[in-house]
Amino acid sequence: MSVVRSTVTGCGSFLPDNVLTNDDLARQVDTSDEWIVQRTGIKQRHVAAEGQVTSDLALEAAQRALENAGRKAEDIDTIILATATPDNTFPATSVTVQAKLGITHGFAFDVQAVCSGFVYAMTTADAYIRSGISERCLVIGAETFSRILDWEDRTTCVLFGDGAGAVVLEKTEGSGTNADRGVLTSHLRSDGRHKDKLFVDGGPSSTQTVGHLRMEGREVFKHAVGMITDVIEDAYEATGLSSEDLDWFVPHQANKRIIDASAKKLGIAPEKVVTTVQLHGNTSAASIPLALDTALKDGRVKNNDLVMLEAMGGGFTWGSVLLRW
Ligand code: UT7
């Protein structure tokens, strides 16, 4: 039986030049390289230059993804950009990227699911492709979290970074089995009862300010591993696949301890885990495509590999996408 699948045909990423190390931060707030590395695994993060906005990072990542896919901008009919740090309250940052790419057909919109944004955007693009609305999507995760951090709050400012990643997701034909390339299954969840555990204390309708990120880190940590493993088990149940079948586990990069504990609980071998949090910090919606691009460019992820993506973040939102590359 022939079925429609959505297959990744190209990937790209972009990081701003400016690198902020843990030692740099220790000169600004009461922290240390030792504390940050021990609690999070993070050693450095990238920070956007003055005037460099989310759409600038997104555009670079999108252009690299298009090049990697051997596609031109005009081949794209849909842009879905996941971000919690848009250039402006509106219009959507994706339409700025659309204009900068010179695309005047199709449509573009943003997805807001904070750190789970890329998983939500991939799931949305896959659904649009399988329903016949779209044929070739640019799925982007791009963030400038440096703009919403309270740089005097050591409990949050050491954790996040800026960056962008993108994939080209295209309509392909499959046989309807797990051997197909493309997205095999995806599972999204949210539970707004947790919205005050990780939020931004401003917004157009409430304070008319942008606000700063606030987090009860220990509370987020407490829920993270259980939520992540739940949606991955949903993917296993839907496909009959298991951790042993995975070639790569590409989790949202928030904290090495959360990544390691999730992999351990699921029985995923450490050598299958792609970890970039040490270099990028938590780049929210950008972290998964940044990690994917790293593992693609260093030769780890290859065509036909089975790849599990997962994320959990503010809301809480969480989700998994299982795909064959
Ligand atoms: O993308 C998804 C969203 N985010 C996350 O997934 C983050 C989830 N949470 C975490 O990763 C961890 O909870 C943190 C890394 C944020 C914190 O690690 P923790 O082991 O949960 O530490 P803690 O919050 O329990 O704090 C331990 C101590 C506290 O001091 P006292 O009360 O024990 O005296 C903090 O004040 O560490 C102190 N502390 C710091 N010390 C040095 C907090 N931040 C820092 C810091 N440097 N930057």
Coordinates of N, CA and C in Angstrom, one line a residue, residues 94-186:
S94 N 8.2 34.1 10.8 CA 8.3 33.3 9.6 C 8.0 34.1 8.3
V95 N 7.1 35.1 8.3 CA 6.8 35.8 7.1 C 8.0 36.8 6.8
T96 N 8.8 37.2 7.8 CA 10.0 37.9 7.5 C 11.0 37.0 6.8
V97 N 11.1 35.8 7.3 CA 12.0 34.8 6.7 C 11.6 34.6 5.2
Q98 N 10.2 34.4 5.1 CA 9.7 34.2 3.7 C 10.1 35.3 2.8
A99 N 9.9 36.6 3.3 CA 10.2 37.7 2.4 C 11.7 37.8 2.1
K100 N 12.6 37.5 3.2 CA 14.0 37.6 3.0 C 14.5 36.5 2.0
L101 N 13.7 35.4 1.9 CA 14.1 34.3 1.0 C 13.5 34.6 -0.4
G102 N 12.7 35.6 -0.5 CA 12.1 36.0 -1.8 C 11.0 35.1 -2.2
I103 N 10.3 34.5 -1.3 CA 9.1 33.6 -1.6 C 7.9 34.4 -1.5
T104 N 7.1 34.4 -2.6 CA 5.8 35.2 -2.6 C 4.6 34.3 -2.8
H105 N 4.8 33.0 -2.9 CA 3.7 32.0 -2.9 C 3.6 31.2 -1.6
G106 N 2.6 30.4 -1.5 CA 2.5 29.6 -0.3 C 2.2 30.4 0.9
F107 N 2.5 29.8 2.1 CA 2.2 30.5 3.4 C 3.3 30.2 4.4
A108 N 3.3 31.1 5.5 CA 4.2 30.9 6.6 C 3.6 31.3 7.9
F109 N 3.9 30.6 8.9 CA 3.4 31.0 10.2 C 4.3 30.5 11.3
D110 N 4.1 31.0 12.5 CA 5.0 30.6 13.7 C 4.2 29.7 14.6
V111 N 5.0 28.9 15.3 CA 4.5 28.0 16.3 C 5.1 28.3 17.6
Q112 N 4.3 28.4 18.6 CA 4.8 28.8 20.0 C 4.6 27.6 20.9
A113 N 5.6 26.8 21.2 CA 5.5 25.8 22.2 C 6.8 25.8 23.0
V114 N 7.5 26.9 23.0 CA 8.7 27.1 23.7 C 9.7 26.0 23.3
C115 N 10.3 25.3 24.3 CA 11.4 24.4 24.0 C 10.9 23.2 23.2
S116 N 9.6 22.9 23.2 CA 9.0 21.8 22.4 C 8.7 22.3 21.0
G117 N 9.0 23.5 20.6 CA 8.5 24.1 19.4 C 8.9 23.4 18.1
F118 N 10.1 22.9 18.1 CA 10.6 22.2 16.9 C 9.8 20.9 16.7
V119 N 9.5 20.2 17.8 CA 8.8 18.9 17.7 C 7.3 19.2 17.3
Y120 N 6.7 20.3 17.8 CA 5.4 20.7 17.4 C 5.4 21.1 15.9
A121 N 6.4 21.9 15.5 CA 6.5 22.3 14.1 C 6.6 21.2 13.1
M122 N 7.5 20.2 13.5 CA 7.7 19.0 12.6 C 6.4 18.2 12.5
T123 N 5.7 18.1 13.6 CA 4.4 17.3 13.6 C 3.4 18.1 12.8
T124 N 3.3 19.4 12.9 CA 2.4 20.2 12.1 C 2.7 20.1 10.6
A125 N 4.0 20.2 10.2 CA 4.4 20.1 8.8 C 4.1 18.7 8.3
D126 N 4.3 17.7 9.1 CA 4.0 16.3 8.6 C 2.5 16.2 8.4
A127 N 1.7 16.7 9.3 CA 0.3 16.6 9.1 C -0.2 17.4 7.8
Y128 N 0.4 18.6 7.6 CA 0.0 19.3 6.4 C 0.4 18.6 5.1
I129 N 1.6 18.0 5.2 CA 2.0 17.2 4.0 C 1.1 16.0 3.8
R130 N 0.9 15.2 4.8 CA 0.1 14.0 4.6 C -1.4 14.3 4.3
S131 N -1.9 15.5 4.6 CA -3.3 15.9 4.3 C -3.4 16.5 2.9
G132 N -2.2 16.8 2.3 CA -2.2 17.4 0.9 C -2.2 18.9 0.9
I133 N -2.1 19.6 2.0 CA -2.1 21.0 2.0 C -0.7 21.5 1.6
S134 N 0.3 20.8 1.9 CA 1.7 21.3 1.6 C 2.5 20.1 0.9
E135 N 3.5 20.5 0.2 CA 4.3 19.5 -0.4 C 5.8 19.6 0.0
R136 N 6.2 20.8 0.3 CA 7.6 21.0 0.6 C 7.7 22.1 1.7
C137 N 8.1 21.7 2.9 CA 8.1 22.7 4.0 C 9.5 23.0 4.5
L138 N 9.7 24.2 4.9 CA 10.9 24.6 5.7 C 10.4 24.6 7.1
V139 N 11.0 23.8 7.9 CA 10.7 23.7 9.4 C 11.9 24.3 10.1
I140 N 11.6 25.4 10.8 CA 12.7 26.1 11.5 C 12.5 26.2 13.0
G141 N 13.6 26.1 13.7 CA 13.6 26.5 15.1 C 14.6 27.6 15.3
A142 N 14.2 28.7 15.8 CA 15.2 29.9 15.9 C 14.8 30.7 17.2
E143 N 15.9 31.0 17.9 CA 15.7 31.7 19.2 C 16.8 32.7 19.5
T144 N 16.4 33.8 20.1 CA 17.3 34.7 20.7 C 16.9 34.9 22.2
F145 N 17.1 33.8 23.0 CA 16.7 33.8 24.4 C 17.5 34.8 25.2
S146 N 18.7 35.2 24.7 CA 19.5 36.2 25.4 C 18.7 37.5 25.6
R147 N 17.7 37.7 24.8 CA 16.9 39.0 24.9 C 15.8 38.9 26.0
I148 N 15.5 37.7 26.5 CA 14.5 37.6 27.5 C 15.1 37.1 28.8
L149 N 16.4 37.0 28.9 CA 17.0 36.6 30.2 C 17.2 37.8 31.1
D150 N 17.0 37.5 32.4 CA 17.4 38.4 33.5 C 18.9 38.1 33.8
W151 N 19.8 39.0 33.3 CA 21.2 38.7 33.3 C 21.8 38.9 34.7
E152 N 20.9 39.2 35.7 CA 21.3 39.3 37.1 C 20.8 38.0 37.9
D153 N 20.1 37.2 37.2 CA 19.5 36.0 37.9 C 20.3 34.8 37.5
R154 N 21.2 34.4 38.4 CA 22.2 33.3 38.1 C 21.4 31.9 37.9
T155 N 20.2 31.8 38.4 CA 19.5 30.5 38.3 C 19.0 30.3 36.9
T156 N 18.9 31.3 36.1 CA 18.4 31.1 34.7 C 19.4 31.6 33.6
C157 N 20.2 32.7 33.9 CA 21.0 33.3 32.8 C 22.1 32.4 32.3
V158 N 22.5 31.4 33.1 CA 23.6 30.5 32.7 C 23.2 29.4 31.8
L159 N 21.8 29.2 31.7 CA 21.3 28.0 31.0 C 21.1 28.1 29.5
F160 N 20.8 29.3 29.0 CA 20.3 29.5 27.7 C 21.2 30.1 26.7
G161 N 21.0 29.9 25.4 CA 21.8 30.5 24.3 C 20.9 30.8 23.1
D162 N 21.6 31.4 22.1 CA 20.9 31.8 20.9 C 21.3 30.9 19.7
G163 N 20.5 30.7 18.7 CA 20.8 29.9 17.6 C 19.6 29.5 16.8
A164 N 19.9 28.8 15.6 CA 18.8 28.4 14.8 C 19.2 27.2 14.0
G165 N 18.1 26.4 13.7 CA 18.3 25.2 12.9 C 17.1 25.0 12.0
A166 N 17.3 24.3 10.9 CA 16.2 24.2 10.0 C 16.3 22.8 9.2
V167 N 15.1 22.3 8.8 CA 15.1 21.2 7.9 C 14.2 21.5 6.7
V168 N 14.4 20.8 5.6 CA 13.5 20.8 4.5 C 12.7 19.4 4.6
L169 N 11.4 19.5 4.7 CA 10.6 18.3 4.9 C 9.7 18.2 3.6
E170 N 9.9 17.1 2.9 CA 9.2 16.9 1.6 C 8.3 15.7 1.5
K171 N 7.2 15.9 0.7 CA 6.3 14.8 0.4 C 7.0 13.7 -0.3
T172 N 6.9 12.5 0.2 CA 7.5 11.3 -0.5 C 6.5 10.2 -0.5
E173 N 6.7 9.1 -1.2 CA 5.9 8.0 -1.2 C 6.5 6.9 -0.3
G174 N 5.7 6.3 0.5 CA 6.2 5.2 1.3 C 5.3 4.0 1.2
S175 N 5.7 2.9 1.8 CA 4.9 1.6 1.7 C 4.0 1.5 3.0
G176 N 4.2 2.4 3.9 CA 3.3 2.3 5.1 C 3.9 1.4 6.2
T177 N 5.2 1.0 6.0 CA 5.9 0.2 7.1 C 6.9 1.0 7.8
N178 N 7.5 0.4 8.8 CA 8.6 1.1 9.6 C 9.9 1.2 8.8
A179 N 9.9 0.6 7.6 CA 11.1 0.6 6.8 C 11.1 1.9 5.9
D180 N 10.0 2.6 5.9 CA 9.9 3.8 5.1 C 10.8 4.9 5.6
R181 N 11.3 5.7 4.7 CA 12.0 7.0 5.1 C 10.9 8.0 5.5
G182 N 11.2 8.9 6.4 CA 10.2 9.9 6.7 C 9.7 9.8 8.2
V183 N 8.8 10.7 8.5 CA 8.2 10.7 9.9 C 7.3 9.4 10.0
L184 N 7.6 8.6 11.0 CA 6.8 7.4 11.2 C 5.7 7.6 12.2
T185 N 6.0 8.4 13.2 CA 4.9 8.7 14.2 C 5.3 9.9 15.0
S186 N 4.3 10.7 15.5 CA 4.7 11.8 16.4 C 3.6 11.9 17.5

